[in-house]
Coordinates of C-alpha atoms in Angstrom, one line a residue:
X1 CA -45.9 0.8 52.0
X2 CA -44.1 -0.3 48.2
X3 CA -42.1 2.7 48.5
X4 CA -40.8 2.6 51.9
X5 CA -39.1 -1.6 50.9
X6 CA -35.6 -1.5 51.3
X7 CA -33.7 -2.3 48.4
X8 CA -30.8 -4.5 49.3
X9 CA -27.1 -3.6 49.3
X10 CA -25.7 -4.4 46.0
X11 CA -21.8 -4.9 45.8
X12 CA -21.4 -5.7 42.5
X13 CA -22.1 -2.3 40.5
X14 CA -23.8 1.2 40.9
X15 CA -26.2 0.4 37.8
X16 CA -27.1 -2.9 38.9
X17 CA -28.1 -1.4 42.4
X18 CA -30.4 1.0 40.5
X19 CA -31.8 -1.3 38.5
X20 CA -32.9 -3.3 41.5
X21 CA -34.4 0.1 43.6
X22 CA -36.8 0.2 40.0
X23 CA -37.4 -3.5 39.6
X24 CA -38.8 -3.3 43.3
X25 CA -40.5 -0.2 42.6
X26 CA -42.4 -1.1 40.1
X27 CA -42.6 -5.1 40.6
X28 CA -46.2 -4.7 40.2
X29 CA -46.2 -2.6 36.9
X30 CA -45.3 -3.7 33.6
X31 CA -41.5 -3.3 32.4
X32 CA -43.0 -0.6 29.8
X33 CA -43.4 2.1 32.4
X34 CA -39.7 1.4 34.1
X35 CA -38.5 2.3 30.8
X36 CA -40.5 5.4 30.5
X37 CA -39.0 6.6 33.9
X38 CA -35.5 6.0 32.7
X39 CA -36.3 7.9 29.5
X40 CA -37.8 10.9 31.1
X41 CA -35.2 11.0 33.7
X42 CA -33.0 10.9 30.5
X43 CA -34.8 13.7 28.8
X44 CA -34.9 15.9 32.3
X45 CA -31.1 15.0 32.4
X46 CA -30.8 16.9 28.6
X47 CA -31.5 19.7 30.2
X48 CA -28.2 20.5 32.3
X49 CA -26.2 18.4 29.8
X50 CA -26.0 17.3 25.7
X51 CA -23.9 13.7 26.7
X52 CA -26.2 11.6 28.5
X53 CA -25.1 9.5 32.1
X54 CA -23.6 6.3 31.4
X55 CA -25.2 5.0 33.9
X56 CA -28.5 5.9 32.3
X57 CA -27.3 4.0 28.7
X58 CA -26.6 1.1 30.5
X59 CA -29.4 0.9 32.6
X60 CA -32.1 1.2 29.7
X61 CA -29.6 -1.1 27.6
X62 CA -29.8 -3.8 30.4
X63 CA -34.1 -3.3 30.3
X64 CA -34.1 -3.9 26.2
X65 CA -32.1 -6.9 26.5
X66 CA -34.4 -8.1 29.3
X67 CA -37.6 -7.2 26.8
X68 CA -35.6 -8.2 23.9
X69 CA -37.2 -5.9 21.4
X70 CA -40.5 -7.6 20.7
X71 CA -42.2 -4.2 19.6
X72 CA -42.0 -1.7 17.3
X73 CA -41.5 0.8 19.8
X74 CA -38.8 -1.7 21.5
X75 CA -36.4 -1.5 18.5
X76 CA -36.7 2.1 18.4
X77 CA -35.7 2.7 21.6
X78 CA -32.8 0.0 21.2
X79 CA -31.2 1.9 17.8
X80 CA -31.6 5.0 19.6
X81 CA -29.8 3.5 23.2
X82 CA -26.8 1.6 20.4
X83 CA -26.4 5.8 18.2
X84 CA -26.2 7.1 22.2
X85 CA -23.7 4.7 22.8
X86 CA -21.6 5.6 19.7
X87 CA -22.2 9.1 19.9
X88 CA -24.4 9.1 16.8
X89 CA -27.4 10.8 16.6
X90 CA -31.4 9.3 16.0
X91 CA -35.0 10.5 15.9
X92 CA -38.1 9.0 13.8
X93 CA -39.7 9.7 10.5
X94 CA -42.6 11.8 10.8
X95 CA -44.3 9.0 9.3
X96 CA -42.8 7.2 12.6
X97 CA -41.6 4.1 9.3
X98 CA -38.1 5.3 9.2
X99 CA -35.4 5.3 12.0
X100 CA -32.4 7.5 11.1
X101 CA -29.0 7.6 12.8
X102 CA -27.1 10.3 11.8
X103 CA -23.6 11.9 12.1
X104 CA -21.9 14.6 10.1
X105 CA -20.3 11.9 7.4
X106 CA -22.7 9.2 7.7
X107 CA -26.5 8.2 8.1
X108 CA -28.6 5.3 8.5
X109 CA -32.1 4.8 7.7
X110 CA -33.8 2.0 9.4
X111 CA -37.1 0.9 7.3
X112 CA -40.1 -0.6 9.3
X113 CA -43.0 -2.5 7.7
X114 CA -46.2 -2.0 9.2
X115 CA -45.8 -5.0 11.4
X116 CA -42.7 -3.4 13.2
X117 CA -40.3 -5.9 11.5
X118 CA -37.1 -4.7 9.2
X119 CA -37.8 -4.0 6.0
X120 CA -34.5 -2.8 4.8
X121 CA -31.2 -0.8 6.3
X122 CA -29.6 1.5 4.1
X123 CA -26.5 3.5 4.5
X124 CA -25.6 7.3 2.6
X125 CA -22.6 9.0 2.7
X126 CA -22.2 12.8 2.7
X127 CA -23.5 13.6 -0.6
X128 CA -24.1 10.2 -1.8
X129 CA -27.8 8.1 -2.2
X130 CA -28.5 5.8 0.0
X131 CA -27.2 2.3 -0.7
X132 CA -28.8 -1.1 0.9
X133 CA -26.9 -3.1 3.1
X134 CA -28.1 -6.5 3.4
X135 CA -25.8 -7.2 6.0
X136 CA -27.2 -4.7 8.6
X137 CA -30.6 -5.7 7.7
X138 CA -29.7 -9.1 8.7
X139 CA -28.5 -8.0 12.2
X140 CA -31.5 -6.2 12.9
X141 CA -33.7 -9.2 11.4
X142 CA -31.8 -11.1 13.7
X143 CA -32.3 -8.6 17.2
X144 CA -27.9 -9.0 16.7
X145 CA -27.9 -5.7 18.1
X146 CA -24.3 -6.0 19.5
X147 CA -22.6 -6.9 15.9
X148 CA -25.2 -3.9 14.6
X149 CA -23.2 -1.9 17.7
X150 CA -19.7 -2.8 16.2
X151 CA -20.8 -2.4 12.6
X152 CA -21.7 1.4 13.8
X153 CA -18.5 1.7 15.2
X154 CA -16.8 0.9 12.4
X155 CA -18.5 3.5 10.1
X156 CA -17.6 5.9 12.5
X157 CA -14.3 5.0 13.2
X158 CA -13.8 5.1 9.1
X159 CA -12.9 8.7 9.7
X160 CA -10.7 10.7 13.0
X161 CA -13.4 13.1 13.4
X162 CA -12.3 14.9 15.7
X163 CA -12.9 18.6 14.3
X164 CA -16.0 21.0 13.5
X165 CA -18.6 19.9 11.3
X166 CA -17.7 21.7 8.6
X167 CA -14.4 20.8 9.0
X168 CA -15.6 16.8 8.9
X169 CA -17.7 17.5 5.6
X170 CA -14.8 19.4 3.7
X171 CA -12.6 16.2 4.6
X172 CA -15.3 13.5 3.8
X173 CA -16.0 15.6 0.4
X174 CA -11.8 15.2 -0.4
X175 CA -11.9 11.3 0.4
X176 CA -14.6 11.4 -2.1
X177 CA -13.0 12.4 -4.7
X178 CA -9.7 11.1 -4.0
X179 CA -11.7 7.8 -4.1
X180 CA -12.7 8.7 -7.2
X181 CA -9.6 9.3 -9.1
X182 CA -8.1 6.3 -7.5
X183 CA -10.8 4.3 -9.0
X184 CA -10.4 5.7 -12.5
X185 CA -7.2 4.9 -12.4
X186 CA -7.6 1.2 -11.9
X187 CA -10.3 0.7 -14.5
X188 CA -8.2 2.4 -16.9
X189 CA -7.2 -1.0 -19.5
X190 CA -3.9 -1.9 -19.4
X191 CA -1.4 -5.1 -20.9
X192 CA -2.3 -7.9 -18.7
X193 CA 0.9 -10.5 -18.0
X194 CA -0.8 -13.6 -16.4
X195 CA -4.1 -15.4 -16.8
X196 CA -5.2 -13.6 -13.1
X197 CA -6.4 -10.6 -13.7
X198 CA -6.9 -10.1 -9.6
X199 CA -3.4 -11.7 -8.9
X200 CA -1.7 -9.1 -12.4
X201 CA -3.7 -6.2 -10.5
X202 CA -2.2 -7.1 -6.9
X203 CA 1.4 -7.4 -8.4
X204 CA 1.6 -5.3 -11.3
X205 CA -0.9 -3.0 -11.6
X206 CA -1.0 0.6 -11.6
X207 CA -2.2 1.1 -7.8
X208 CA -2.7 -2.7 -7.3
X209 CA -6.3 -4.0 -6.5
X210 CA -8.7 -1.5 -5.2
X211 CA -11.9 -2.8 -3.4
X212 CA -14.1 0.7 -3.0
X213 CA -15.2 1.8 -0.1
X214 CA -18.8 0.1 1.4
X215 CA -20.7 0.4 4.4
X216 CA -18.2 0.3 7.2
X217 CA -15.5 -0.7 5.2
X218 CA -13.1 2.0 3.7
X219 CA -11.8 1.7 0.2
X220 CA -8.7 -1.2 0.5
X221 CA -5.8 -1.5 -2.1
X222 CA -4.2 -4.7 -2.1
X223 CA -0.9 -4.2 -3.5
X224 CA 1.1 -7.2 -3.0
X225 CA 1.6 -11.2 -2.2
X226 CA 4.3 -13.5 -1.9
X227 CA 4.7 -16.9 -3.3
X228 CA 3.9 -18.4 0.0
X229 CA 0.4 -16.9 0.9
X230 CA -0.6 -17.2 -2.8
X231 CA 0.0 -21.3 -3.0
X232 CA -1.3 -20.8 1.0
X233 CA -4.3 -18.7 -0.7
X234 CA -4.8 -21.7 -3.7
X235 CA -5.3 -24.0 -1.2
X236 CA -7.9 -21.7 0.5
X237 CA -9.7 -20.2 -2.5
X238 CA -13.0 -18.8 -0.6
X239 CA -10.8 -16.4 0.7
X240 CA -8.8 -13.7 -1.0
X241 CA -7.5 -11.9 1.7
X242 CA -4.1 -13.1 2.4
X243 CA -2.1 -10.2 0.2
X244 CA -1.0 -7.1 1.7
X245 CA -3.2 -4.0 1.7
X246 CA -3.8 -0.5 2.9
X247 CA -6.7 1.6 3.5
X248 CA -7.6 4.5 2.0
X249 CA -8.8 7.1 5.1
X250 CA -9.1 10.6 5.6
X251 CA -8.3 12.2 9.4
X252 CA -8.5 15.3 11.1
X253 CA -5.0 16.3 11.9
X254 CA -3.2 20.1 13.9
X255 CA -1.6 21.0 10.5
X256 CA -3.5 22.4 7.2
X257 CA -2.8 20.4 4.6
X258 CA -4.2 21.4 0.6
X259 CA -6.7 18.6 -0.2
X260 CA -8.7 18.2 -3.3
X261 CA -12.6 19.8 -3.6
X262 CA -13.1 18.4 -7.4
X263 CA -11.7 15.3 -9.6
X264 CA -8.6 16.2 -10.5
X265 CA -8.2 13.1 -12.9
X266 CA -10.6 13.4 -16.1
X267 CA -13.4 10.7 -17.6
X268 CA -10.7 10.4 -20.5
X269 CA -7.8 10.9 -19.3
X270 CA -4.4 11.2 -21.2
X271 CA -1.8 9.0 -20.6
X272 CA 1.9 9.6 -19.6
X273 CA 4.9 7.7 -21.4
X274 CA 5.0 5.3 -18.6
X275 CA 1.2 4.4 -19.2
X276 CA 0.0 6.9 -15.5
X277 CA -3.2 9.6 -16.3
X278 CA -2.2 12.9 -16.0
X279 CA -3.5 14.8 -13.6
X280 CA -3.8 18.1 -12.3
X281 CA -2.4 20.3 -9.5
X282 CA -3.9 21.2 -6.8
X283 CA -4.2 24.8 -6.8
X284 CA -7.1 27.3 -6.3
X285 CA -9.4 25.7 -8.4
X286 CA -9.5 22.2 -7.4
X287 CA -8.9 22.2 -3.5
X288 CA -8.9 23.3 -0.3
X289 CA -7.2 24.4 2.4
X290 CA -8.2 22.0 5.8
X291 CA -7.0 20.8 9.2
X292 CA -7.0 17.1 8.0
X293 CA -5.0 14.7 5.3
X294 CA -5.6 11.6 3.6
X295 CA -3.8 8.5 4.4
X296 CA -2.9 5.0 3.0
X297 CA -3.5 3.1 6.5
X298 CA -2.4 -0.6 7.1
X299 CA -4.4 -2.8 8.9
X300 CA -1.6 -3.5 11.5
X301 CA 1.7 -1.4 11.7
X302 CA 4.8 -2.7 9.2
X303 CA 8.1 -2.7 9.4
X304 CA 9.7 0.3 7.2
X305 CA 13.5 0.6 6.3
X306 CA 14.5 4.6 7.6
X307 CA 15.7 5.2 3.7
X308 CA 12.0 4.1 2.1
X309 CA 10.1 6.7 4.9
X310 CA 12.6 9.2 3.6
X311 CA 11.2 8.2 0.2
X312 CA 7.8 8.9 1.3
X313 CA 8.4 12.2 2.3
X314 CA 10.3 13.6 -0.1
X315 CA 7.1 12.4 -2.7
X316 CA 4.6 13.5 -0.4
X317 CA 6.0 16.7 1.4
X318 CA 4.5 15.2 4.7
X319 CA 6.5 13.3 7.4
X320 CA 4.9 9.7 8.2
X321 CA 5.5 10.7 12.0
X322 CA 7.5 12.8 14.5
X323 CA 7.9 10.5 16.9
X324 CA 8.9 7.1 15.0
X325 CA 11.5 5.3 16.7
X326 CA 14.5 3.7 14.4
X327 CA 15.6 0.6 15.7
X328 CA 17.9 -2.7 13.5
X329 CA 15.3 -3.3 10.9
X330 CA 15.8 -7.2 11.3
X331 CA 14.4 -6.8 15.0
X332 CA 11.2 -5.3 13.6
X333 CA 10.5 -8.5 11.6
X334 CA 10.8 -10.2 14.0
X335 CA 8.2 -8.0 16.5
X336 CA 5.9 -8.4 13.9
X337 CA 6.1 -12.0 12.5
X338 CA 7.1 -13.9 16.1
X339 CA 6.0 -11.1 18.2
X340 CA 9.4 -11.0 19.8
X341 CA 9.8 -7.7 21.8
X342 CA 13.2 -8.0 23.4
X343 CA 16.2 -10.4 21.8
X344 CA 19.9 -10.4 23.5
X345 CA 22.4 -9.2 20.7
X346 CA 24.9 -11.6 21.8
X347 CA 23.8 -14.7 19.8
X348 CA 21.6 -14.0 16.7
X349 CA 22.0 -17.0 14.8
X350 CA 18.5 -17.5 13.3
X351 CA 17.8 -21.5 12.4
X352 CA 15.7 -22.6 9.4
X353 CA 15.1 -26.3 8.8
X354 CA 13.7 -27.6 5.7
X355 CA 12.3 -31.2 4.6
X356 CA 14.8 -33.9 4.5
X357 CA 16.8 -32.5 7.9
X358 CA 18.5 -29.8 6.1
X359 CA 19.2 -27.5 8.6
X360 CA 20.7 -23.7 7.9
X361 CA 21.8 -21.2 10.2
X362 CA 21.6 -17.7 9.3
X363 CA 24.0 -15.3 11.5
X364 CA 22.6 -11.4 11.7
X365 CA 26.0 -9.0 10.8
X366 CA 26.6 -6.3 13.6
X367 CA 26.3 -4.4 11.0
X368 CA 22.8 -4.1 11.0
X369 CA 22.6 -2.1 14.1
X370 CA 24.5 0.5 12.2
X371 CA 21.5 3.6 10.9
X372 CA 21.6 3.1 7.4
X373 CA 19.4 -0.3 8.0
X374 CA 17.2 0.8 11.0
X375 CA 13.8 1.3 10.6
X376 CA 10.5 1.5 12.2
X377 CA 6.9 0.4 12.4
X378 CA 4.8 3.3 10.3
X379 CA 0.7 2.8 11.2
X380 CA -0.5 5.1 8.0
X381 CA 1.4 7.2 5.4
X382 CA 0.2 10.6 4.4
X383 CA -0.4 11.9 1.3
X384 CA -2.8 14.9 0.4
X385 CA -3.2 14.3 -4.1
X386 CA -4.1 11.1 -5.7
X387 CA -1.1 11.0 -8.0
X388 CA 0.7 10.1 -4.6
X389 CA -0.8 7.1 -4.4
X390 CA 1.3 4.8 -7.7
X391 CA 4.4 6.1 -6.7
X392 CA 3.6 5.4 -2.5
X393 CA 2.5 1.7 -3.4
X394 CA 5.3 1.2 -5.6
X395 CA 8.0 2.1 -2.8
X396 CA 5.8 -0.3 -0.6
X397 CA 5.9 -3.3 -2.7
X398 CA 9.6 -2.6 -2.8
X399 CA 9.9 -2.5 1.1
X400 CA 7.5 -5.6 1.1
X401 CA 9.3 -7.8 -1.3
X402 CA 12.7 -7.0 0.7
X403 CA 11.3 -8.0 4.0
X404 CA 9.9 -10.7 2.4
X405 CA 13.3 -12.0 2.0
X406 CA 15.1 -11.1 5.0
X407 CA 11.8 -12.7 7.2
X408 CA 12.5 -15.6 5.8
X409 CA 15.8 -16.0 7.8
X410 CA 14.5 -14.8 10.7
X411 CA 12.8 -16.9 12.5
X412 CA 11.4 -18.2 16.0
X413 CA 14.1 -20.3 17.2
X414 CA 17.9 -19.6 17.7
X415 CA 21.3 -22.1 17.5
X416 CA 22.5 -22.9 20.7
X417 CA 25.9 -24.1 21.9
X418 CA 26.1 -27.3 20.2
X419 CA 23.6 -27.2 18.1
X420 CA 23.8 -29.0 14.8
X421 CA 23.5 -27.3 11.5
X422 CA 24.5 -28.3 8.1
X423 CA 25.4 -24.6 6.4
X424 CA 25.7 -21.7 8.3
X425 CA 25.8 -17.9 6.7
X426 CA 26.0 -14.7 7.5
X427 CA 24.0 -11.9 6.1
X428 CA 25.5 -8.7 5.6
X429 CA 23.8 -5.4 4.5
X430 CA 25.6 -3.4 1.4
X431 CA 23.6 -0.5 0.4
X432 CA 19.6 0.0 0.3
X433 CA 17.5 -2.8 -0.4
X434 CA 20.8 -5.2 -1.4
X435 CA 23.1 -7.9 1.4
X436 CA 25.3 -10.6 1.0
X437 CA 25.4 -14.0 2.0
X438 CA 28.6 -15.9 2.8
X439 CA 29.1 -19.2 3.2
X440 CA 31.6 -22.3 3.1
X441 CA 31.5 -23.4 -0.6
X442 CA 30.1 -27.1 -0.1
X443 CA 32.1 -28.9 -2.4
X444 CA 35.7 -26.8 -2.2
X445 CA 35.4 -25.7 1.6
X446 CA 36.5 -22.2 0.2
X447 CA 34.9 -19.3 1.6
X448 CA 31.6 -18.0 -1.3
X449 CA 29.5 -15.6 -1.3
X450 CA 25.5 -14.7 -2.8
X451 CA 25.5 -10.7 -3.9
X452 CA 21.8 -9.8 -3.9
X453 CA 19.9 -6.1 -5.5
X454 CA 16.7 -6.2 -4.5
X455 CA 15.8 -3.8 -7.5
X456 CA 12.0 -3.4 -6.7
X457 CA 9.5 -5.7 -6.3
X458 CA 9.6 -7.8 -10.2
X459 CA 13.1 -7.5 -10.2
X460 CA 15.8 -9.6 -8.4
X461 CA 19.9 -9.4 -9.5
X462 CA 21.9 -12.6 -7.9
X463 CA 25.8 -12.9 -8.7
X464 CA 27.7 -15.4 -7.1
X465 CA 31.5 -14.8 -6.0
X466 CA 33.3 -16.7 -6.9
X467 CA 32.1 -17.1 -10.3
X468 CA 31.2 -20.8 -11.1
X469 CA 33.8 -20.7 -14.2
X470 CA 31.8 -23.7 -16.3
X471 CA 28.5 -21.7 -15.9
X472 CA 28.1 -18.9 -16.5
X473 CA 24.6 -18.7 -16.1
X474 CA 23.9 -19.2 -13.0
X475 CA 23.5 -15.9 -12.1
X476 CA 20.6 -15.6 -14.1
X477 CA 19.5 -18.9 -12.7
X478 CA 19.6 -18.0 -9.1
X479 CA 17.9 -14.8 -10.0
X480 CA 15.1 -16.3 -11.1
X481 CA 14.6 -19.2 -8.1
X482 CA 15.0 -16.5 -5.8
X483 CA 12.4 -14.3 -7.2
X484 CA 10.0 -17.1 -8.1
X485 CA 10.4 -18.5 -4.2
X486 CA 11.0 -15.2 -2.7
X487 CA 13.3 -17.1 0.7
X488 CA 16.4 -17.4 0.8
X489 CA 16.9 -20.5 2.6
X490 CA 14.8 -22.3 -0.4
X491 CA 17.3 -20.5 -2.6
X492 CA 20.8 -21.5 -1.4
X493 CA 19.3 -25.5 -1.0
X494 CA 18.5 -25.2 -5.0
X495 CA 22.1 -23.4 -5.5
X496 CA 23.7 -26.6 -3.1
X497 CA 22.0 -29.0 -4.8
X498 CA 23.0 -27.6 -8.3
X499 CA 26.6 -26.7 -7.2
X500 CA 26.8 -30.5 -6.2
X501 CA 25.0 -32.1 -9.3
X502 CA 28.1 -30.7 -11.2
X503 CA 30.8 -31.1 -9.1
X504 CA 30.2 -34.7 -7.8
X505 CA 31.5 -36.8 -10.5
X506 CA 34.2 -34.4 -10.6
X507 CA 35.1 -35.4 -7.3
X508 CA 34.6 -38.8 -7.5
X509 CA 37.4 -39.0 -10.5
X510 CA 39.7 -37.5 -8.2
X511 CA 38.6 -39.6 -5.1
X512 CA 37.3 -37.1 -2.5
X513 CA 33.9 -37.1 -1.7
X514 CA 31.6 -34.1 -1.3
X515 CA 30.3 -33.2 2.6
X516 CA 26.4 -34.0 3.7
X517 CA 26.1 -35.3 -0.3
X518 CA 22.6 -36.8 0.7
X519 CA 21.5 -33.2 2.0
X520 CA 22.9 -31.4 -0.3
X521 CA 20.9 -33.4 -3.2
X522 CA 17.5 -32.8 -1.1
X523 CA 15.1 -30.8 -3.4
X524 CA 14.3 -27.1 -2.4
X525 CA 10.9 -27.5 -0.5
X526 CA 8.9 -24.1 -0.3
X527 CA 8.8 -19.9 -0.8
X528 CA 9.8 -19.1 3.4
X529 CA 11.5 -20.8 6.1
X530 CA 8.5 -23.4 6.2
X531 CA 8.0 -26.7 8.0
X532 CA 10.6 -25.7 10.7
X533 CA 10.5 -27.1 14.0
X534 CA 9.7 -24.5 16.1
X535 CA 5.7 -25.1 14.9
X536 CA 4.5 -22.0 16.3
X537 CA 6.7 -19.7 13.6
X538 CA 4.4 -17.7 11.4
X539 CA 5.8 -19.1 8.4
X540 CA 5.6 -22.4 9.4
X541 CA 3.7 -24.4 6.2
X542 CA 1.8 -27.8 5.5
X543 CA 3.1 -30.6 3.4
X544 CA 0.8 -29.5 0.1
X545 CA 3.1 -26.0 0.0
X546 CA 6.3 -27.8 0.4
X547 CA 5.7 -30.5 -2.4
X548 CA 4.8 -27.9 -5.1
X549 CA 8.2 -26.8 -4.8
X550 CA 9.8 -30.0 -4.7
X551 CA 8.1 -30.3 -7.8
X552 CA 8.5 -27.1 -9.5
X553 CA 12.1 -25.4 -8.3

């Protein structure tokens, strides 16, 4: 009899096995009816259990791909396998036009024509209309139903919703408006100092440049870009996504935070002296007491000096973490821009070359393992009222613009014994976001050195010690190379090739030549330690990027 075949050993899974034992079966029946025994086995499976067997999903999954949802009925049963597999809900339209896959933030509703095809795919919020997405229309249109898969990830993924349902809405409803207030605040009109309004928002505006939240994608603020990746950006112009950004997310966390239930910014809002809406507190009237906070997320974890996370908390009330671990802030850039995890301390002499065989080495003081300039890598920073957010974004562009400039001496490749390099220095930490650079003066031999504040992020302060007697304005000069270049490498070429553009026909009067002359004339080349010869460094940069300096420094 059919029943009584054997179905051979299968060695490769438990669900393949099984869906071998139905193929034989039912090798004489359509594929329809297999699929109607997995449901009802499925359905009689509900019974002892809400979270259906694995082995099930991917069983019925494997069938669909098989059929390849030529049917109406097919793609039903495929969005309602793909909301299993996320852990999102699904059921028809009593009208049987209308799939819906639900959760407690989200929903989906999945239009059919009479045909069976797509007719649109539109996505609501908690408390918001639906909105179109032409993008998941697409991947339906398509039968893409593993991109559909990630896309539903994502959305759900938007949010750590780990707690009740009520607990999920209250913290969806506080994104909401938080979102809200955020967005008022960047539509509010303000001076505008270049002829970029995106690239003004980015570096100068109140919260920088927020993209609100769509589909799967939460709302983003891009807050700041170095001279690098914007001339890398230029070069690149269909994309606009080489600043850096955070998200703006909302997670269910063990301790109760206060968290807004209305707007707490108005539709005219008054403005403070330095140009911020006012806003109000969050008492009684405008929030809520939950087990969840809102956080400014970064799209991969960055390296944060300890003194800025101190910052953080003291404007937010919340610690970024418990269990961050301080280590020498210089070793963090390099985790994240050479993806270096373990570096000897005995030799930390970082190399840079630059166009024209200029080669700089770049020695890492000791005294950067001392705490005052560890830090860590911080995921997400929380914050629980809107008004946070300026002041947060301002401390990061602050962080960012001084990592900026210590990245761009470290670097993937190391001096060894021997090795020949034109200038050497050594870069010493003073006091928060400012360091020194010494160096062999390369004209008098005698020991110099580069004092530099890294104010905040628009604002660089350069003196140079010894002072250069017939010009005194080089400060200012310096100041301005290094804040329009953002590397210091790039910086002390230009400050060479100026110091020797004075003192050379000094020299030659009194007969003594100036050292590497030829190098020391080379014209500064880009804004990081670009074009060096270890070509898989981040920063390394193409020819285009380096003559825009030599034309513009």
């Amino acid at each position: 009899m059919e029943s009584e075949k054997r179905v051979p050993a299968d060695k490769d899974s438990p669900a393949k096995s099984l869906i071998t034992a139905l193929h034989l079966k039912y090798v004489e029946k359509p594929w329809s009816e297999t699929i109607n025994l997995v449901c009802r086995c499925m359905e009689k499976r509900k019974k002892d259990s809400n979270v259906p067997s694995k082995q099930l999903l991917d069983c019925l999954e494997r069938l669909h791909k098989a059929l390849n949802a030529t049917s109406f009925t097919d793609m039903v049963t495929r969005l309602e396998i793909i909301a299993k597999h996320k852990g999102l809900g699904s059921h028809l339209s009593p009208s049987e036009d209308v799939c819906y896959i639900t959760s407690d933030i989200f929903y989906l509703e999945v239009l059919f024509q009479p045909a069976g095809e797509v007719a649109d795919v539109k996505v609501a919020h908690h408390g918001e209309a639906p909105v179109s997405s032409e993008m998941l229309c697409n991947l339906l249109r398509l039968k893409n139903f593993e991109e559909f898969g990630k896309e539903l990830e994502g959305l759900s993924s938007l949010f750590n919703t780990s707690g009740d349902s009520e607990t999920n809405m209250k913290m969806f409803s506080a994104l909401q408006f938080v979102e809200k207030d955020l967005l008022k605040m960047f539509q509010i009109p303000r001076p505008v100092s270049s002829g970029d309004p995106w690239l003004d928002n980015v570096l100068h505006g109140r919260i920088g440049n927020v993209t609100p939240r769509n589909n799967g994608y939460p709302m983003s603020i891009e807050y700041y870009i170095s001279p690098y990746d914007l001339l890398e950006e230029k070069m690149k112009p269909e994309s606009r996504s080489c600043g850096n950004k955070v998200f703006v997310t909302a997670e269910v966390t063990n301790t109760i935070q206060r968290l807004p239930s209305a707007s707490v910014i108005a539709d005219s809002p008054q403005m403070t002296n330095e140009g911020f809406p006012v806003h109000a507190t969050l008492d009684d009237l405008v929030s809520m007491e939950l087990s969840a906070c809102l956080f400014l997320k970064f799209p991969r974890p960055v390296p944060i000096l300890s003194c800025f996370i101190e910052e953080f908390h003291r404007l937010t009330g919340i610690s970024v973490s418990e269990d961050l671990k301080q280590v020498p802030f210089y070793e963090l850039l390099m985790k994240t821009k050479m993806n270096v995890t373990t570096w000897g301390s005995d030799s930390c002499c970082f190399l840079v070359t630059l166009p024209g065989h200029h080669r700089q080495g770049y020695v890492i003081s000791q005294q950067w393992w001392l705490k005052p300039w560890e830090g860590a890598l911080v995921h997400k920073i929380p914050f629980t009222h809107p008004g946070h957010v300026p002041s947060l974004l301002s401390l990061l562009r602050h962080q960012t613009a001084f990592s900026t400039l210590i990245a761009s001496c470290v670097t993937g490749k190391r001096a060894q014994p021997g090795s020949s390099v034109d200038f050497h220095f050594e870069i010493l930490p003073y006091t928060g976001t400012s360091f020194s650079l010494s160096f062999q003066h390369p004209v008098t031999g005698s020991m110099a050195s580069l004092f530099v504040n890294v104010v905040d992020s628009n604002h660089i302060s350069c003196k140079l010690f010894p002072p250069e007697v017939p010009d005194p304005s080089i400060d200012d000069w310096i100041s301005k190379v290094m804040k329009r270049c953002m590397s210091i490498p790039v910086t002390m070429r230009a400050i060479f090739r100026k110091i020797a553009s004075r003192e050379t026909p000094t020299a030659s009067e009194t007969g003594a030549a100036p050292e590497n002359t030829s190098e020391i004339t080379a014209t500064t080349s880009s804004s990081l330690p670009i074009a060096q010869e270890n070509t898989q460094s981040a920063n390394h940069c193409p020819g285009a990027l380096v003559m825009f300096f030599l034309q513009n420094l």
